[in-house]
Amino acid sequence: MLENSFSSMSKRMKSSIIRELLRDTGIVSLISFGGGAPDPETFDREVLAEISKDVILNEYKFALQYGPTEGDPILKNEYIKVLKERKGINGLKPENLLITTGSQQALDLIGRIMLDTDSYVIVGHPVYLGAISAFKSYGPKFIAVDIEDDGFNIDQMEKEIKKLDQNKELSKLRFVYAVPNFDNPSGVTLSLEKRKALVDLSRKYNFMIVEDDPYGELRYEGERLPDLYEIAEGHNVLLLNTLSKVMSPGLRIGLIVGDSKIVAKAALGKQGVDLCTPGLTQRIAARYLQKGTIFERIKESVKIYRSKKNKMLDAIEKYVKIDGARWTRPDGGLFIWLELPKNFDTMELFEKAKKIGVAYIPGTAFYVDDRKSSAMRLSFCLPSEDEIEEGIKRIGHLLEIDR
Ligand SMILES: Cc1ncc(COP(=O)(O)O)c(C=O)c1O
C-alpha cells in the first residue's frame, strides 16, 4: 500500500552516497577527508554571538517573525554591495536576488522551475553530487562532458550541443551547470579562455548557465578570474553564492543572482517549500556583513586552508608511491582529487580504509552514470595538519598493500 503512495519524483530520489558512506564515521579515531565541512575555528564565534544577542533583543520583530520569501531586504542590500566591491557587478537591484536556505536550496529551486522530464542538463564529469541529486528529482537527462586540468572540455560540450541541435532538441537544453572556481570534487578552476568560450557557446546556442560559486573567496594561489556572470554581463547566467564556506554553514544562507523574472519564479517555487529562509540567521548575516570585517576574517581562513592544502599535497607526494597516480593541485577551495591507476576501485577500498581509521569519498559518487572509479575526493578542510599527515600515510600504506 505504502509503495503506491509515493510519487514518481520520490522514486527518483536517492540517498546521498556521501551521507551513507560517512554515516558511521563518527568514530573518534577516524580521520575523515570525507565531507566539505569548514574548519569550525574559522567561525567568528565571539562576534556572531554578540550580533545574535543584539538581533534577538532589538530586531525581534523581523528576526523572530515570518519574513518575505525573497529574503531580508537588509541582507540583500549588503550582498549587492559585496557583489559590487568584490566582483565589480554593478546595477543589481533587490529583485535580482533571492536569498535561499543554503545554495543547496537554490539548486533545487532551479530544478523546480527549469526542468521537465524531457529536459537536458550539461554537467562536468566528475560533478558535485548535491547538484545532481537536486536536479535528478525533476527527471532531466544529464549530458556529461569531461573535466580537464583547466575545466570543461569545451569542444566535447559543443559537439554534444550540436547533436541536440541536429535532433531538434536544443530547446530542451535548459542549462549547463558549472562550478568554475576550485570545483567540487576535482578542485579544478575553469580557465579564463574556457570561461569566455562557455559564455560564447551560451550566446550562440541560447542556453542558460548555472554558475555555482561557493569557493571563489577561498583562493590560496594565483589571481582571481572573472565570474561567468561578469563575462556574460548577467545575460543567460544565474549566479549562486553562499555564506556556508566563508561565514558558517549553520546559518544556511545562500543566494541566487540573476534576471528578475527568473528570480521571481524561483521565489514562487520557494513559497511552497519553506515560505522564507529564517529571518534570524538572515539578519545576523546582514549585520555581520555590515561590520565590514568579513574579508579580514576570510584572509585568516585562507591562511589556515592554504597551509592544510599544502600539508596534504606534501603528504600525498611523500606517501602515495603508486606509479601512474596523479592528483590536482587546487588554487583554492577544499578538495584534492586523487586518481589512481585503473586497477584500483576506490569504492572497494573504502571499507578497508575505514577499518584503518581513514575516510574519503570514492570517485564513483561524482558521476551521473554509476561507473566504477579509481579516483577519490580528499577534503583537507576539517582535519588538523597532524591528522592530514597521518591520514594520508594510512591511505598510502593501504594502496601499497592493495596494488
Ligand atoms: C559546489 C557546491 N554547491 C553547493 C553546495 C551547498 O552549499 P550550501 O547549501 O551549504 O550553501 C556545496 C556544498 O558543499 C557545494 O560544494
mmCIF file of N, CA, C and O in Angstrom, residues 77-132:
data_model
loop_
_atom_site.group_PDB
_atom_site.id
_atom_site.type_symbol
_atom_site.label_atom_id
_atom_site.label_comp_id
_atom_site.label_asym_id
_atom_site.label_seq_id
_atom_site.Cartn_x
_atom_site.Cartn_y
_atom_site.Cartn_z
ATOM 1 N N ASN A 77 20.636 44.100 0.406
ATOM 2 C CA ASN A 77 21.422 45.302 0.126
ATOM 3 C C ASN A 77 22.895 45.101 0.442
ATOM 4 O O ASN A 77 23.766 45.549 -0.303
ATOM 5 N N GLU A 78 23.160 44.406 1.539
ATOM 6 C CA GLU A 78 24.561 44.143 1.901
ATOM 7 C C GLU A 78 25.230 43.282 0.833
ATOM 8 O O GLU A 78 26.368 43.492 0.458
ATOM 9 N N TYR A 79 24.484 42.271 0.354
ATOM 10 C CA TYR A 79 25.032 41.383 -0.673
ATOM 11 C C TYR A 79 25.296 42.143 -1.970
ATOM 12 O O TYR A 79 26.293 41.919 -2.656
ATOM 13 N N ILE A 80 24.374 43.055 -2.304
ATOM 14 C CA ILE A 80 24.567 43.860 -3.529
ATOM 15 C C ILE A 80 25.882 44.638 -3.425
ATOM 16 O O ILE A 80 26.665 44.715 -4.381
ATOM 17 N N LYS A 81 26.148 45.181 -2.216
ATOM 18 C CA LYS A 81 27.411 45.929 -2.021
ATOM 19 C C LYS A 81 28.605 44.999 -2.175
ATOM 20 O O LYS A 81 29.601 45.346 -2.809
ATOM 21 N N VAL A 82 28.491 43.796 -1.567
ATOM 22 C CA VAL A 82 29.611 42.837 -1.646
ATOM 23 C C VAL A 82 29.878 42.456 -3.103
ATOM 24 O O VAL A 82 31.019 42.433 -3.560
ATOM 25 N N LEU A 83 28.809 42.190 -3.851
ATOM 26 C CA LEU A 83 28.975 41.754 -5.247
ATOM 27 C C LEU A 83 29.600 42.866 -6.089
ATOM 28 O O LEU A 83 30.365 42.618 -7.017
ATOM 29 N N LYS A 84 29.291 44.102 -5.715
ATOM 30 C CA LYS A 84 29.859 45.239 -6.437
ATOM 31 C C LYS A 84 31.338 45.394 -6.089
ATOM 32 O O LYS A 84 32.193 45.507 -6.970
ATOM 33 N N GLU A 85 31.621 45.350 -4.775
ATOM 34 C CA GLU A 85 33.002 45.578 -4.346
ATOM 35 C C GLU A 85 33.935 44.438 -4.740
ATOM 36 O O GLU A 85 35.054 44.658 -5.167
ATOM 37 N N ARG A 86 33.474 43.208 -4.558
ATOM 38 C CA ARG A 86 34.363 42.051 -4.767
ATOM 39 C C ARG A 86 34.434 41.618 -6.214
ATOM 40 O O ARG A 86 35.433 41.093 -6.663
ATOM 41 N N LYS A 87 33.312 41.775 -6.932
ATOM 42 C CA LYS A 87 33.278 41.239 -8.288
ATOM 43 C C LYS A 87 33.058 42.318 -9.351
ATOM 44 O O LYS A 87 33.041 42.017 -10.537
ATOM 45 N N GLY A 88 32.832 43.534 -8.887
ATOM 46 C CA GLY A 88 32.572 44.607 -9.844
ATOM 47 C C GLY A 88 31.244 44.446 -10.577
ATOM 48 O O GLY A 88 31.072 44.936 -11.698
ATOM 49 N N ILE A 89 30.293 43.721 -9.955
ATOM 50 C CA ILE A 89 28.981 43.576 -10.594
ATOM 51 C C ILE A 89 28.122 44.790 -10.211
ATOM 52 O O ILE A 89 27.805 44.994 -9.040
ATOM 53 N N ASN A 90 27.807 45.592 -11.215
ATOM 54 C CA ASN A 90 27.048 46.825 -10.962
ATOM 55 C C ASN A 90 25.596 46.664 -11.370
ATOM 56 O O ASN A 90 25.257 45.760 -12.130
ATOM 57 N N GLY A 91 24.789 47.563 -10.877
ATOM 58 C CA GLY A 91 23.406 47.671 -11.368
ATOM 59 C C GLY A 91 22.445 46.631 -10.830
ATOM 60 O O GLY A 91 21.326 46.510 -11.333
ATOM 61 N N LEU A 92 22.859 45.856 -9.818
ATOM 62 C CA LEU A 92 21.924 44.864 -9.274
ATOM 63 C C LEU A 92 20.874 45.546 -8.410
ATOM 64 O O LEU A 92 21.178 46.457 -7.640
ATOM 65 N N LYS A 93 19.649 45.076 -8.555
ATOM 66 C CA LYS A 93 18.557 45.593 -7.727
ATOM 67 C C LYS A 93 18.082 44.450 -6.836
ATOM 68 O O LYS A 93 18.321 43.270 -7.153
ATOM 69 N N PRO A 94 17.380 44.763 -5.737
ATOM 70 C CA PRO A 94 16.921 43.683 -4.852
ATOM 71 C C PRO A 94 16.161 42.592 -5.613
ATOM 72 O O PRO A 94 16.252 41.420 -5.276
ATOM 73 N N GLU A 95 15.438 42.974 -6.670
ATOM 74 C CA GLU A 95 14.660 41.957 -7.394
ATOM 75 C C GLU A 95 15.529 41.004 -8.230
ATOM 76 O O GLU A 95 15.022 40.032 -8.779
ATOM 77 N N ASN A 96 16.822 41.310 -8.306
ATOM 78 C CA ASN A 96 17.734 40.364 -8.968
ATOM 79 C C ASN A 96 18.269 39.306 -8.009
ATOM 80 O O ASN A 96 19.049 38.440 -8.407
ATOM 81 N N LEU A 97 17.878 39.402 -6.735
ATOM 82 C CA LEU A 97 18.440 38.498 -5.717
ATOM 83 C C LEU A 97 17.333 37.733 -5.003
ATOM 84 O O LEU A 97 16.297 38.312 -4.650
ATOM 85 N N LEU A 98 17.605 36.452 -4.784
ATOM 86 C CA LEU A 98 16.728 35.651 -3.921
ATOM 87 C C LEU A 98 17.608 35.009 -2.854
ATOM 88 O O LEU A 98 18.581 34.318 -3.182
ATOM 89 N N ILE A 99 17.268 35.252 -1.604
ATOM 90 C CA ILE A 99 18.008 34.577 -0.522
ATOM 91 C C ILE A 99 17.404 33.182 -0.371
ATOM 92 O O ILE A 99 16.177 33.035 -0.281
ATOM 93 N N THR A 100 18.285 32.180 -0.345
ATOM 94 C CA THR A 100 17.815 30.791 -0.253
ATOM 95 C C THR A 100 18.365 30.145 1.019
ATOM 96 O O THR A 100 19.276 30.677 1.648
ATOM 97 N N THR A 101 17.782 29.016 1.354
ATOM 98 C CA THR A 101 18.235 28.297 2.546
ATOM 99 C C THR A 101 19.444 27.434 2.140
ATOM 100 O O THR A 101 19.308 26.251 1.816
ATOM 101 N N GLY A 102 20.593 28.085 2.095
ATOM 102 C CA GLY A 102 21.803 27.463 1.555
ATOM 103 C C GLY A 102 21.728 27.451 0.037
ATOM 104 O O GLY A 102 20.644 27.571 -0.555
ATOM 105 N N SER A 103 22.884 27.303 -0.606
ATOM 106 C CA SER A 103 22.825 27.263 -2.072
ATOM 107 C C SER A 103 22.278 25.918 -2.537
ATOM 108 O O SER A 103 21.865 25.764 -3.683
ATOM 109 N N GLN A 104 22.254 24.943 -1.623
ATOM 110 C CA GLN A 104 21.639 23.668 -1.990
ATOM 111 C C GLN A 104 20.171 23.884 -2.354
ATOM 112 O O GLN A 104 19.661 23.300 -3.306
ATOM 113 N N GLN A 105 19.498 24.750 -1.593
ATOM 114 C CA GLN A 105 18.099 25.026 -1.947
ATOM 115 C C GLN A 105 18.015 25.763 -3.289
ATOM 116 O O GLN A 105 17.081 25.530 -4.062
ATOM 117 N N ALA A 106 18.983 26.610 -3.545
ATOM 118 C CA ALA A 106 18.980 27.316 -4.837
ATOM 119 C C ALA A 106 19.010 26.292 -5.980
ATOM 120 O O ALA A 106 18.289 26.432 -6.979
ATOM 121 N N LEU A 107 19.827 25.253 -5.817
ATOM 122 C CA LEU A 107 19.922 24.220 -6.862
ATOM 123 C C LEU A 107 18.570 23.528 -7.037
ATOM 124 O O LEU A 107 18.100 23.298 -8.157
ATOM 125 N N ASP A 108 17.930 23.222 -5.925
ATOM 126 C CA ASP A 108 16.629 22.572 -6.009
ATOM 127 C C ASP A 108 15.590 23.488 -6.676
ATOM 128 O O ASP A 108 14.821 23.050 -7.535
ATOM 129 N N LEU A 109 15.602 24.761 -6.304
ATOM 130 C CA LEU A 109 14.620 25.692 -6.883
ATOM 131 C C LEU A 109 14.833 25.852 -8.385
ATOM 132 O O LEU A 109 13.875 25.948 -9.160
ATOM 133 N N ILE A 110 16.089 25.850 -8.788
ATOM 134 C CA ILE A 110 16.382 25.967 -10.218
ATOM 135 C C ILE A 110 15.839 24.739 -10.942
ATOM 136 O O ILE A 110 15.216 24.848 -12.000
ATOM 137 N N GLY A 111 16.054 23.560 -10.342
ATOM 138 C CA GLY A 111 15.478 22.340 -10.923
ATOM 139 C C GLY A 111 13.964 22.449 -11.008
ATOM 140 O O GLY A 111 13.351 22.150 -12.043
ATOM 141 N N ARG A 112 13.382 22.932 -9.935
ATOM 142 C CA ARG A 112 11.921 23.044 -9.827
ATOM 143 C C ARG A 112 11.328 23.927 -10.925
ATOM 144 O O ARG A 112 10.292 23.621 -11.492
ATOM 145 N N ILE A 113 11.999 25.042 -11.204
ATOM 146 C CA ILE A 113 11.393 25.978 -12.166
ATOM 147 C C ILE A 113 11.888 25.786 -13.602
ATOM 148 O O ILE A 113 11.294 26.305 -14.531
ATOM 149 N N MET A 114 12.963 25.019 -13.784
ATOM 150 C CA MET A 114 13.508 24.938 -15.147
ATOM 151 C C MET A 114 13.467 23.555 -15.770
ATOM 152 O O MET A 114 13.638 23.435 -16.987
ATOM 153 N N LEU A 115 13.298 22.514 -14.967
ATOM 154 C CA LEU A 115 13.461 21.177 -15.536
ATOM 155 C C LEU A 115 12.160 20.391 -15.667
ATOM 156 O O LEU A 115 11.321 20.389 -14.758
ATOM 157 N N ASP A 116 12.036 19.728 -16.807
ATOM 158 C CA ASP A 116 10.972 18.752 -17.032
ATOM 159 C C ASP A 116 11.629 17.403 -17.278
ATOM 160 O O ASP A 116 12.856 17.323 -17.453
ATOM 161 N N THR A 117 10.807 16.370 -17.379
ATOM 162 C CA THR A 117 11.414 15.046 -17.548
ATOM 163 C C THR A 117 12.057 14.872 -18.937
ATOM 164 O O THR A 117 12.827 13.946 -19.131
ATOM 165 N N ASP A 118 11.722 15.763 -19.879
ATOM 166 C CA ASP A 118 12.404 15.642 -21.183
ATOM 167 C C ASP A 118 13.524 16.688 -21.354
ATOM 168 O O ASP A 118 14.040 16.878 -22.446
ATOM 169 N N SER A 119 13.883 17.356 -20.244
ATOM 170 C CA SER A 119 14.931 18.389 -20.351
ATOM 171 C C SER A 119 16.327 17.764 -20.319
ATOM 172 O O SER A 119 16.497 16.644 -19.847
ATOM 173 N N TYR A 120 17.290 18.547 -20.809
ATOM 174 C CA TYR A 120 18.696 18.144 -20.725
ATOM 175 C C TYR A 120 19.466 19.137 -19.854
ATOM 176 O O TYR A 120 19.195 20.350 -19.894
ATOM 177 N N VAL A 121 20.419 18.612 -19.099
ATOM 178 C CA VAL A 121 21.332 19.451 -18.322
ATOM 179 C C VAL A 121 22.739 18.971 -18.653
ATOM 180 O O VAL A 121 23.003 17.768 -18.645
ATOM 181 N N ILE A 122 23.628 19.923 -18.941
ATOM 182 C CA ILE A 122 25.026 19.533 -19.167
ATOM 183 C C ILE A 122 25.817 19.765 -17.880
ATOM 184 O O ILE A 122 25.719 20.835 -17.267
ATOM 185 N N VAL A 123 26.570 18.754 -17.499
ATOM 186 C CA VAL A 123 27.404 18.854 -16.294
ATOM 187 C C VAL A 123 28.823 18.392 -16.633
ATOM 188 O O VAL A 123 29.049 17.782 -17.675
ATOM 189 N N GLY A 124 29.734 18.662 -15.716
ATOM 190 C CA GLY A 124 31.092 18.143 -15.877
ATOM 191 C C GLY A 124 31.165 16.749 -15.285
ATOM 192 O O GLY A 124 30.317 16.350 -14.494
ATOM 193 N N HIS A 125 32.196 16.029 -15.686
ATOM 194 C CA HIS A 125 32.433 14.701 -15.105
ATOM 195 C C HIS A 125 33.838 14.672 -14.578
ATOM 196 O O HIS A 125 34.760 14.742 -15.368
ATOM 197 N N PRO A 126 34.078 14.639 -13.279
ATOM 198 C CA PRO A 126 33.134 14.475 -12.182
ATOM 199 C C PRO A 126 32.365 15.766 -11.873
ATOM 200 O O PRO A 126 32.759 16.845 -12.295
ATOM 201 N N VAL A 127 31.296 15.605 -11.082
ATOM 202 C CA VAL A 127 30.390 16.723 -10.794
ATOM 203 C C VAL A 127 29.965 16.686 -9.326
ATOM 204 O O VAL A 127 29.935 15.614 -8.711
ATOM 205 N N TYR A 128 29.613 17.862 -8.797
ATOM 206 C CA TYR A 128 29.111 17.947 -7.409
ATOM 207 C C TYR A 128 27.821 17.135 -7.273
ATOM 208 O O TYR A 128 26.818 17.421 -7.916
ATOM 209 N N LEU A 129 27.930 16.147 -6.421
ATOM 210 C CA LEU A 129 26.845 15.204 -6.235
ATOM 211 C C LEU A 129 25.533 15.865 -5.777
ATOM 212 O O LEU A 129 24.438 15.483 -6.199
ATOM 213 N N GLY A 130 25.644 16.874 -4.923
ATOM 214 C CA GLY A 130 24.452 17.550 -4.390
ATOM 215 C C GLY A 130 23.639 18.210 -5.499
ATOM 216 O O GLY A 130 22.401 18.279 -5.419
ATOM 217 N N ALA A 131 24.333 18.698 -6.530
ATOM 218 C CA ALA A 131 23.611 19.331 -7.637
ATOM 219 C C ALA A 131 22.838 18.256 -8.396
ATOM 220 O O ALA A 131 21.670 18.443 -8.754
ATOM 221 N N ILE A 132 23.503 17.118 -8.609
ATOM 222 C CA ILE A 132 22.837 16.041 -9.344
ATOM 223 C C ILE A 132 21.601 15.572 -8.581
ATOM 224 O O ILE A 132 20.532 15.409 -9.154
#
